[in-house]
Coordinates of C-alpha atoms in Angstrom, one line a residue:
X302 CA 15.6 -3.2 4.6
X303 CA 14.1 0.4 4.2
X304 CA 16.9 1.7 7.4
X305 CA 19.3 -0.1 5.0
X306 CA 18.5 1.5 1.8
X307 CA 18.4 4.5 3.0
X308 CA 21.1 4.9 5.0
X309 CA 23.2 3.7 1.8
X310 CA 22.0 7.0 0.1
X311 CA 23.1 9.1 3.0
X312 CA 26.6 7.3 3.0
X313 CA 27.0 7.7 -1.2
X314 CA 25.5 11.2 -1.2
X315 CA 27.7 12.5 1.6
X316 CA 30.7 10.9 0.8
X317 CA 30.4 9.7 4.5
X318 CA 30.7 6.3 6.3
X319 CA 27.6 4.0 6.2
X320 CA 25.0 5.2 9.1
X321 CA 24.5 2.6 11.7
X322 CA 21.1 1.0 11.6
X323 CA 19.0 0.2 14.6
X324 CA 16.1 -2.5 14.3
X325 CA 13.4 -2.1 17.4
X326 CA 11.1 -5.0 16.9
X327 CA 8.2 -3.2 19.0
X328 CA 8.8 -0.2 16.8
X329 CA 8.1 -2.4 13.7
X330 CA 5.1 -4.6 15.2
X331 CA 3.7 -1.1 16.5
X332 CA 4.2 0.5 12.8
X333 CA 2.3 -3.2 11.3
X334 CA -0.7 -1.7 13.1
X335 CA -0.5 1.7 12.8
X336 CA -4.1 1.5 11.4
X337 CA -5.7 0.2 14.3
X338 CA -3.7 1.9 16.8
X339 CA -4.7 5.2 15.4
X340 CA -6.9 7.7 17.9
X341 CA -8.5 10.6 16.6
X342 CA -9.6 13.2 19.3
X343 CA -9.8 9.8 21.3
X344 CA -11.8 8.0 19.4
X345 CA -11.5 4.4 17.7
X346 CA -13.4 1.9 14.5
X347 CA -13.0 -1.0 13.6
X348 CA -10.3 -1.6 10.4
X349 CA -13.4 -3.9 8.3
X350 CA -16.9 -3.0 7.7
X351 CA -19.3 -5.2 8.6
X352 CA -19.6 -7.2 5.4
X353 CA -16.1 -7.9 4.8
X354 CA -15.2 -11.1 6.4
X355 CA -15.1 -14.5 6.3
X356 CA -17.9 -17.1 5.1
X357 CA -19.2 -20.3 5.4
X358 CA -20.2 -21.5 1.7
X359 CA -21.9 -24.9 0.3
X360 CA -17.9 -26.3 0.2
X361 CA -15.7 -24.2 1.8
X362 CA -15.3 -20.3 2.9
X363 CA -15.1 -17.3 1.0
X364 CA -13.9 -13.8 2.2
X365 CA -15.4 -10.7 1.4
X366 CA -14.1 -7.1 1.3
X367 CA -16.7 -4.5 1.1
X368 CA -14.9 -1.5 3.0
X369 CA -15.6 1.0 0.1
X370 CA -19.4 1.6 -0.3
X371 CA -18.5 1.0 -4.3
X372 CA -17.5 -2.2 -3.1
X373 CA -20.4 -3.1 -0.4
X374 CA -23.1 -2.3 -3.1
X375 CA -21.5 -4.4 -6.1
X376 CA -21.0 -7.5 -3.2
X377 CA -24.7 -7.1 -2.4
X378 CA -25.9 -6.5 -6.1
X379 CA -23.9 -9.8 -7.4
X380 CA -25.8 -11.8 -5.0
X381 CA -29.3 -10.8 -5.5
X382 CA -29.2 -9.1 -2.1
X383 CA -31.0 -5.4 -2.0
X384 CA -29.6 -2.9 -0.2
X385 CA -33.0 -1.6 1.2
X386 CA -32.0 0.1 4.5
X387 CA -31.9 -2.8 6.7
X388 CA -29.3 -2.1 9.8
X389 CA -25.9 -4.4 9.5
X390 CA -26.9 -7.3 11.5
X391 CA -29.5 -8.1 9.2
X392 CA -27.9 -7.7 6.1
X393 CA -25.0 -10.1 7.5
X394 CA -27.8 -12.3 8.2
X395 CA -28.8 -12.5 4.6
X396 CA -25.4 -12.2 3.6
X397 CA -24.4 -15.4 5.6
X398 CA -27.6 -16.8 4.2
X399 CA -27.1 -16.2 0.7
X400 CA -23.1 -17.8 1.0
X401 CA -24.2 -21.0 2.8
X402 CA -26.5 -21.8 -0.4
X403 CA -23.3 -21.5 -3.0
X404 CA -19.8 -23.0 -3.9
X405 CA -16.9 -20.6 -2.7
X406 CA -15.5 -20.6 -6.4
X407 CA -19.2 -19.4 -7.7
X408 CA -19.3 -16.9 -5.7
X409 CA -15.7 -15.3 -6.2
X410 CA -16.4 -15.6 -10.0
X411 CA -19.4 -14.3 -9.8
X412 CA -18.9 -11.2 -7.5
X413 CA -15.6 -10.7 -9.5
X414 CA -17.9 -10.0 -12.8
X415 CA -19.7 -7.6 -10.9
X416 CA -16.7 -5.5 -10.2
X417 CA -17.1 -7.0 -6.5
X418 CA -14.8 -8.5 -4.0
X419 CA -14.7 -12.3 -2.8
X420 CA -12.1 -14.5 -3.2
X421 CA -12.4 -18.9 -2.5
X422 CA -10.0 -19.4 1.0
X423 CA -7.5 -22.3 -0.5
X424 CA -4.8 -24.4 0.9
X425 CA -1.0 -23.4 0.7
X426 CA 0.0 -24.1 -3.2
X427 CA 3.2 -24.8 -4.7
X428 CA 3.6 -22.0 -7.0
X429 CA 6.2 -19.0 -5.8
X430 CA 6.5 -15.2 -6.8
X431 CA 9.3 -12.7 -7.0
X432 CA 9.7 -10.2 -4.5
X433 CA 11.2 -7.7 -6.4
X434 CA 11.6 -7.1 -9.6
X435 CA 14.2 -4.0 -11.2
X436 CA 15.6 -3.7 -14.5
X437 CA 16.9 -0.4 -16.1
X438 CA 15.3 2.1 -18.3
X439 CA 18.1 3.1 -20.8
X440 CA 19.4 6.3 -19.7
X441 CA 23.1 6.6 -19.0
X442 CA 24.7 9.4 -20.3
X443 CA 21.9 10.4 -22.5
X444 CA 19.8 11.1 -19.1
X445 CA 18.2 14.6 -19.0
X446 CA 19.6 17.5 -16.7
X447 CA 17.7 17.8 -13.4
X448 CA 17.1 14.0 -12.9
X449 CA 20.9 14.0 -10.6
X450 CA 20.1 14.1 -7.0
X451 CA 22.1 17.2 -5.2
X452 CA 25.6 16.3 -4.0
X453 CA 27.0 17.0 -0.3
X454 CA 26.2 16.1 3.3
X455 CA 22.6 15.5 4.3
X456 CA 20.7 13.0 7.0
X457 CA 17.7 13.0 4.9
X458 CA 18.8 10.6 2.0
X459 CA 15.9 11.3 -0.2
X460 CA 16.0 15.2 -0.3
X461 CA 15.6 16.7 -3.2
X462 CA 13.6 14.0 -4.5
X463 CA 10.1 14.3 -6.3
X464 CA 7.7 11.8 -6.0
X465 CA 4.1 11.3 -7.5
X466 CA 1.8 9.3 -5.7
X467 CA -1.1 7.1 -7.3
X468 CA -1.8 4.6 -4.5
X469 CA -4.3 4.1 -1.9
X470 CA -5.4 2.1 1.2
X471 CA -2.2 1.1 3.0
X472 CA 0.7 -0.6 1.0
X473 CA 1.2 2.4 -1.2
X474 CA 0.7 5.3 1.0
X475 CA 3.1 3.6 3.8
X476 CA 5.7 2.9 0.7
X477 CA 5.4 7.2 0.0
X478 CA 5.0 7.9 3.5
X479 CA 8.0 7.0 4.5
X480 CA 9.8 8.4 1.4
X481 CA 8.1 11.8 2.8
X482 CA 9.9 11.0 6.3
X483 CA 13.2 10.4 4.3
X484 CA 13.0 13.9 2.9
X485 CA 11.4 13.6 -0.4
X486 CA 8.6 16.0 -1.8
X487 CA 5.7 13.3 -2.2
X488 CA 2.2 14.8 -3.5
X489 CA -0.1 12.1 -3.6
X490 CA -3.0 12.6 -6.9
X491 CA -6.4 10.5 -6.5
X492 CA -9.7 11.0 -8.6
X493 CA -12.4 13.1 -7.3
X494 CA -14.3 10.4 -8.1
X495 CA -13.0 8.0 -5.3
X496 CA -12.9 9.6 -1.9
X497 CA -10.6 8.1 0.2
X498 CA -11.7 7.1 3.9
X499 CA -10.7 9.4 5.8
X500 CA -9.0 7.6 8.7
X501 CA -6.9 6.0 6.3
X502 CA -5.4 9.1 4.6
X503 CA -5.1 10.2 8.6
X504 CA -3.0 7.6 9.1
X505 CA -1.0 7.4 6.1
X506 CA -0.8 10.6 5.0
X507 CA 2.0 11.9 7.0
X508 CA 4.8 13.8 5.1
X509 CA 3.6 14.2 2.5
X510 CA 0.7 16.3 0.6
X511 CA -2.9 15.3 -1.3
X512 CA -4.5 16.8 -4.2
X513 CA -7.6 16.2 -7.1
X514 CA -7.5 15.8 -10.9
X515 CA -9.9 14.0 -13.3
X516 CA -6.6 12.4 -15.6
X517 CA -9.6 11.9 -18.1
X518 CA -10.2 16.1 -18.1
X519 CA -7.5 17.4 -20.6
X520 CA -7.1 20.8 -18.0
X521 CA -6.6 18.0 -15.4
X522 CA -4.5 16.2 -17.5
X523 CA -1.8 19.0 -18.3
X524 CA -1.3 19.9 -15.0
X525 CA -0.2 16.1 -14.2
X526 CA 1.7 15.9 -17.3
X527 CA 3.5 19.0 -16.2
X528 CA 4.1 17.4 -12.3
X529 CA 5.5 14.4 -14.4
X530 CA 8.1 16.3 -16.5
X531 CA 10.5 17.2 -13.1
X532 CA 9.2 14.3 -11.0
X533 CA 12.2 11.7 -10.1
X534 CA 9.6 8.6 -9.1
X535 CA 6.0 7.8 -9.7
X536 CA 4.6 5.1 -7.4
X537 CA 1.6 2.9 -9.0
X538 CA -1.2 1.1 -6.7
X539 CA -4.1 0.8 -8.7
X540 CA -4.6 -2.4 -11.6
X541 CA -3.0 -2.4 -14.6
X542 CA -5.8 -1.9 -16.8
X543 CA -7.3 0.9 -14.9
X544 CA -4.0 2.5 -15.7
X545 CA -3.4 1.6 -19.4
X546 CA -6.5 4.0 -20.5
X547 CA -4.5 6.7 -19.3
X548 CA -1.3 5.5 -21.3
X549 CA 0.3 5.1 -17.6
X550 CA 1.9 2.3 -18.3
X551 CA 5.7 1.8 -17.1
X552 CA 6.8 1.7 -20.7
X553 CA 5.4 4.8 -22.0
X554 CA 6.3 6.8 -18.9
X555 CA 9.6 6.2 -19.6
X556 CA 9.9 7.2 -23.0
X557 CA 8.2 10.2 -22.3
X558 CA 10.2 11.0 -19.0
X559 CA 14.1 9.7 -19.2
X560 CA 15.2 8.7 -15.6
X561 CA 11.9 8.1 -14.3
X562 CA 12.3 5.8 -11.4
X563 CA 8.4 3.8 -12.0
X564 CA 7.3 1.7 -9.2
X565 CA 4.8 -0.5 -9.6
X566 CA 2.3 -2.4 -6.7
X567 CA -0.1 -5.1 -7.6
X568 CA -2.3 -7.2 -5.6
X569 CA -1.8 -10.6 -7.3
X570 CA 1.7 -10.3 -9.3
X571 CA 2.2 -9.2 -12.9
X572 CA 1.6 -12.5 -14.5
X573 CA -1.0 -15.1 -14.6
X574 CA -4.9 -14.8 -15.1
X575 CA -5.2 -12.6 -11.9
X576 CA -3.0 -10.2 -12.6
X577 CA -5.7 -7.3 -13.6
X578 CA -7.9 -8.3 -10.7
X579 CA -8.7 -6.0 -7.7
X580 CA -6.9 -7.4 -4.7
X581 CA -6.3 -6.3 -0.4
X582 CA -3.9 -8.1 1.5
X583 CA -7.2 -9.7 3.7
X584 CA -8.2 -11.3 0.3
X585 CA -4.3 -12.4 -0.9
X586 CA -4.1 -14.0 2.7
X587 CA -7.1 -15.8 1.9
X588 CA -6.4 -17.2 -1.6
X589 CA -2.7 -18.2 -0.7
X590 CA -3.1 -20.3 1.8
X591 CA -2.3 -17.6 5.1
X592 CA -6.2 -18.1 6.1
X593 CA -5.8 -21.5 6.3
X594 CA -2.4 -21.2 8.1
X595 CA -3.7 -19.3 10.6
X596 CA -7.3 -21.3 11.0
X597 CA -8.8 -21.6 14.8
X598 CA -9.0 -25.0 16.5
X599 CA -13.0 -25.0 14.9
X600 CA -11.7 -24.6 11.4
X601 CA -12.7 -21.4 10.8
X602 CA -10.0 -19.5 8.3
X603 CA -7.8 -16.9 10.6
X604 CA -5.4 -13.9 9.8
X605 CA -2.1 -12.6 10.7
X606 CA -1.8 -10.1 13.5
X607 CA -1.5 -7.9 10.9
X608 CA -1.8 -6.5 7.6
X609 CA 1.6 -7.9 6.7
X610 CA 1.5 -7.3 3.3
X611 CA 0.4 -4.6 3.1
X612 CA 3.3 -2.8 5.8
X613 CA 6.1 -4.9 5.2
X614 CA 5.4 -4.4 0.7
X615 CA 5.1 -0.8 1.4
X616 CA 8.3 -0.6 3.1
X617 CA 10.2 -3.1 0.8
X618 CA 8.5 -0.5 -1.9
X619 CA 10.5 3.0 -0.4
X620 CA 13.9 0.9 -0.4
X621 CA 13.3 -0.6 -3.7
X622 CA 12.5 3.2 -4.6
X623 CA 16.3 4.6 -2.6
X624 CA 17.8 1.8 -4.3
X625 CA 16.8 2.7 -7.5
X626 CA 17.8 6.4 -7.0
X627 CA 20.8 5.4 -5.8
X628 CA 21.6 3.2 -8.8
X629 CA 20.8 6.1 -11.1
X630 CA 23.1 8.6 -9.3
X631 CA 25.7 6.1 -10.7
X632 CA 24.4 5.5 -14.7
X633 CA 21.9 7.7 -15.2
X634 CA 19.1 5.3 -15.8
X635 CA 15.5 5.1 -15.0
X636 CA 13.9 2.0 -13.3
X637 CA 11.0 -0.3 -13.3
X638 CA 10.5 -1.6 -10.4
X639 CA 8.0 -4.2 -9.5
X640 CA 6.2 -5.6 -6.1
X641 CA 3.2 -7.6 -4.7
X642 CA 1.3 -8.6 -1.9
X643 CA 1.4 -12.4 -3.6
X644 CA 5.2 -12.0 -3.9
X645 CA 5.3 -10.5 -0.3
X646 CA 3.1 -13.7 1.1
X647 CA 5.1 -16.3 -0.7
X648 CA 8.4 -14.5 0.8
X649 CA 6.8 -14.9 4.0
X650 CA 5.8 -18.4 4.2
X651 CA 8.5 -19.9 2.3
X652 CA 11.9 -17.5 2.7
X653 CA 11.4 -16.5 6.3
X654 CA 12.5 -18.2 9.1
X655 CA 11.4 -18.0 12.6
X656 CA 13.8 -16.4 15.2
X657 CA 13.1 -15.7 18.9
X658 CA 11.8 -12.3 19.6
X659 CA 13.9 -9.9 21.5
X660 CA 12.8 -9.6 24.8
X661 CA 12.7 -5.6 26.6
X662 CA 12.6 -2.7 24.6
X663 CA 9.0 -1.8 24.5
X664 CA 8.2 -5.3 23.1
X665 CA 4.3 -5.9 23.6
X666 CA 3.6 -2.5 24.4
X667 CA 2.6 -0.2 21.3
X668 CA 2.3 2.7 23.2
X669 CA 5.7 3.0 24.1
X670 CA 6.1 3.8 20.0
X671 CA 3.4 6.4 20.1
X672 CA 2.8 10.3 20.0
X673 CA 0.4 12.7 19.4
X674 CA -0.2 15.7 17.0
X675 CA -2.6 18.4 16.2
X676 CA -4.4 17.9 12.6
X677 CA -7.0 18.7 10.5
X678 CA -9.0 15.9 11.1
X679 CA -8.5 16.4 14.7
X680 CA -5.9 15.5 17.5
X681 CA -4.0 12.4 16.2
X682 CA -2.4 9.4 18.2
X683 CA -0.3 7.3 16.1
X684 CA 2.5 5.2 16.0
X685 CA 5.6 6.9 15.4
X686 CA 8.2 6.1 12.1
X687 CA 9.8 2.5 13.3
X688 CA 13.1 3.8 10.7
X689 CA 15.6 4.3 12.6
X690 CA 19.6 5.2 11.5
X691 CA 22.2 6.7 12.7
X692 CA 21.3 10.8 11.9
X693 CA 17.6 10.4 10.9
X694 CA 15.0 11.9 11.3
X695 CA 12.8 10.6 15.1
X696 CA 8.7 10.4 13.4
X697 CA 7.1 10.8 10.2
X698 CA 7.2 14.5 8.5
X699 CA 4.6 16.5 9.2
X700 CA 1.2 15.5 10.1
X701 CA -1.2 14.9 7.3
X702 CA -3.1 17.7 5.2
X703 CA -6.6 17.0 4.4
X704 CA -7.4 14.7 1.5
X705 CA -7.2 16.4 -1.6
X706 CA -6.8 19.9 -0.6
X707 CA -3.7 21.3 -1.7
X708 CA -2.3 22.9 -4.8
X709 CA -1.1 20.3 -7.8
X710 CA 2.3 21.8 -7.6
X711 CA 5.6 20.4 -6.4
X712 CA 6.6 22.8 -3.2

């Protein structure tokens, strides 16, 4: 969908026939795991810290996500369990221990109020999300000068464009990564108060560049407020509410900014009780029935191959994003957009259907889809771009700066 999309912007840009589109399965299944195909100077980790996983509890299973130390210590703290040193076998010991003793929905509640993460495994339900959501911000001819996208021939359909980036982990950074691929100027903006891992931004900060600012210090705050007033798209990860304080929601945005393309990424959908709550797409597997999809021949809860959500939201993000650009070339108006890892998992188990794989082609064999780069977190292997149209551009843009090192400016 993301070849699609963009090709369609090269084709209404350049006045030029619609680029043809290729699809290379292994491309995509090697892109699905980029994260764990990713070498640095040779070496290799495990995706999941030690704690996050799935449980055995007094009625069911729970999983746990505890990646971010934040994250480890408020699991831990919710459950009575002190973080005293002890080496990671033994904490999963008293961990496993802890989680036997309680019901699965206690304990999601529970580590939920603790600003924790743990979510009850449960069976398929009946209830389905949208995929997408877009509906126009009022614009038309009204929309300010600057916001039309450059006229004439070009392979890279998203030249010229400026996006802000407020996302982390994967589904975000793979949407903005690939808009940096597809020629746009993306400068991701996180809190110096939340280091990201490092591997991550390695692997998902290709093309595109990272920088600090408090939004809560007013100096801060002016310079993103000034990176705002020319950008063409701002990409949202983190929960509503963690957004509002900041009068970041969609609505305001675009009154303030005319034309602004806002995309939006939750976790759990923009409606029902959930919809503020921290989510990953281990945890939305878990709760939606995937885990139990997926469960071994003993019973125990199982995953996808991959983080599915998480890649195949990202890239259904960057089209949604061309789309929307490309819509406003036409009438001049902004867009919300909208997407989830929910909406994602209930296209996947109830709007997909199963085809046989395509046999050749590098299928089975991610290293036939990878290459290696100098960086400044060392020498990179990882999975080349899996976009592939007629004209475009053969990997990702660039390799990735370090996290939050350069200048809050637009190049």
């Amino acid at each position: 969908m993301c070849s699609l999309a963009a090709a369609e912007l090269v084709a209404r840009r350049s006045g030029r026939r619609m680029p043809g589109v290729r699809v290379h399965e292994a491309a995509v299944g090697a892109a699905f795991v980029s994260e764990r195909q990713l070498r640095i100077d040779g070496r290799t980790w495990s995706p999941f810290a030690p704690l996050s996983s799935f449980w055995p509890t007094a009625d069911g299973w729970v999983r746990t996500h505890a990646n971010y130390p934040h994250h480890r210590a408020r699991l831990l703290s919710a459950l009575g369990i002190p973080d005293d040193g002890d080496d990671d076998g033994a904490l999963r010991e008293r961990l496993a221990e802890e989680l036997r003793a309680r019901p699965a929905r206690w304990v999601q509640e529970t580590v939920y109020e603790a600003g924790g993460l743990a979510v009850a495994v449960a069976e398929p339900g009946p209830e389905r999300w949208p995929l997408i959501e877009s509906r126009p911000v009022a614009g038309g001819e009204g929309a300010p000068a600057g916001r039309r996208l450059p006229e004439g021939a070009t392979s890279l359909p998203a030249h010229g464009v400026r996006v802000l980036d407020l996302t982390r982990v994967i589904a975000g950074p793979v949407a903005t990564r690939t808009l940096g691929l597809l020629g746009a100027d993306v400068l991701r903006v996180d809190s110096p108060l939340l280091p990201e891992d490092p591997k991550a931004h390695a692997d998902t900060g290709f093309g595109k560049r990272s920088t600090r600012l408090d939004l809560g210090d007013r100096a801060d705050r002016a310079v993103f407020d000034g990176l705002l007033d020319s950008a063409d798209a701002v990409v949202l990860g983190y929960r509503a509410d963690s957004l509002d304080r900041y009068g970041l929601t969609p609505d305001t945005l675009s009154a303030r900014h005319p034309g602004l393309i806002v995309a939006r990424l939750d976790a759990w959908g923009w409606t029902g009780p959930w919809r503020d709550r921290r989510g990953f797409d281990s945890l939305v597997q878990a709760a939606k029935g995937i885990a139990l999809i997926e469960r071994g021949a003993d019973g125990r809860p199982g995953v996808l191959p991959a983080q599915a959500l998480d890649h195949s939201t990202g890239y259904l993000l960057a089209a949604a994003v061309l789309r929307a650009l490309t819509e406003r070339q036409r009438d001049g108006a902004g867009r919300h957009l909208r997407l989830s890892l929910a909406g994602t998992a209930s296209w996947l188990m109830n709007d997909i259907r199963p085809e046989p794989g395509v046999e050749g082609d590098g299928v089975n064999d991610p290293e036939v889809w990878m290459a290696e780069t100098p960086s400044p977190y060392g020498r990179l292997r990882y999975v080349r771009s899996p976009v592939d149209y007629e004209g475009g551009p053969g990997d990702w843009a660039g390799p990735p700066s370090m996290w939050g090192t350069d200048p809050a400016r637009w190049l």
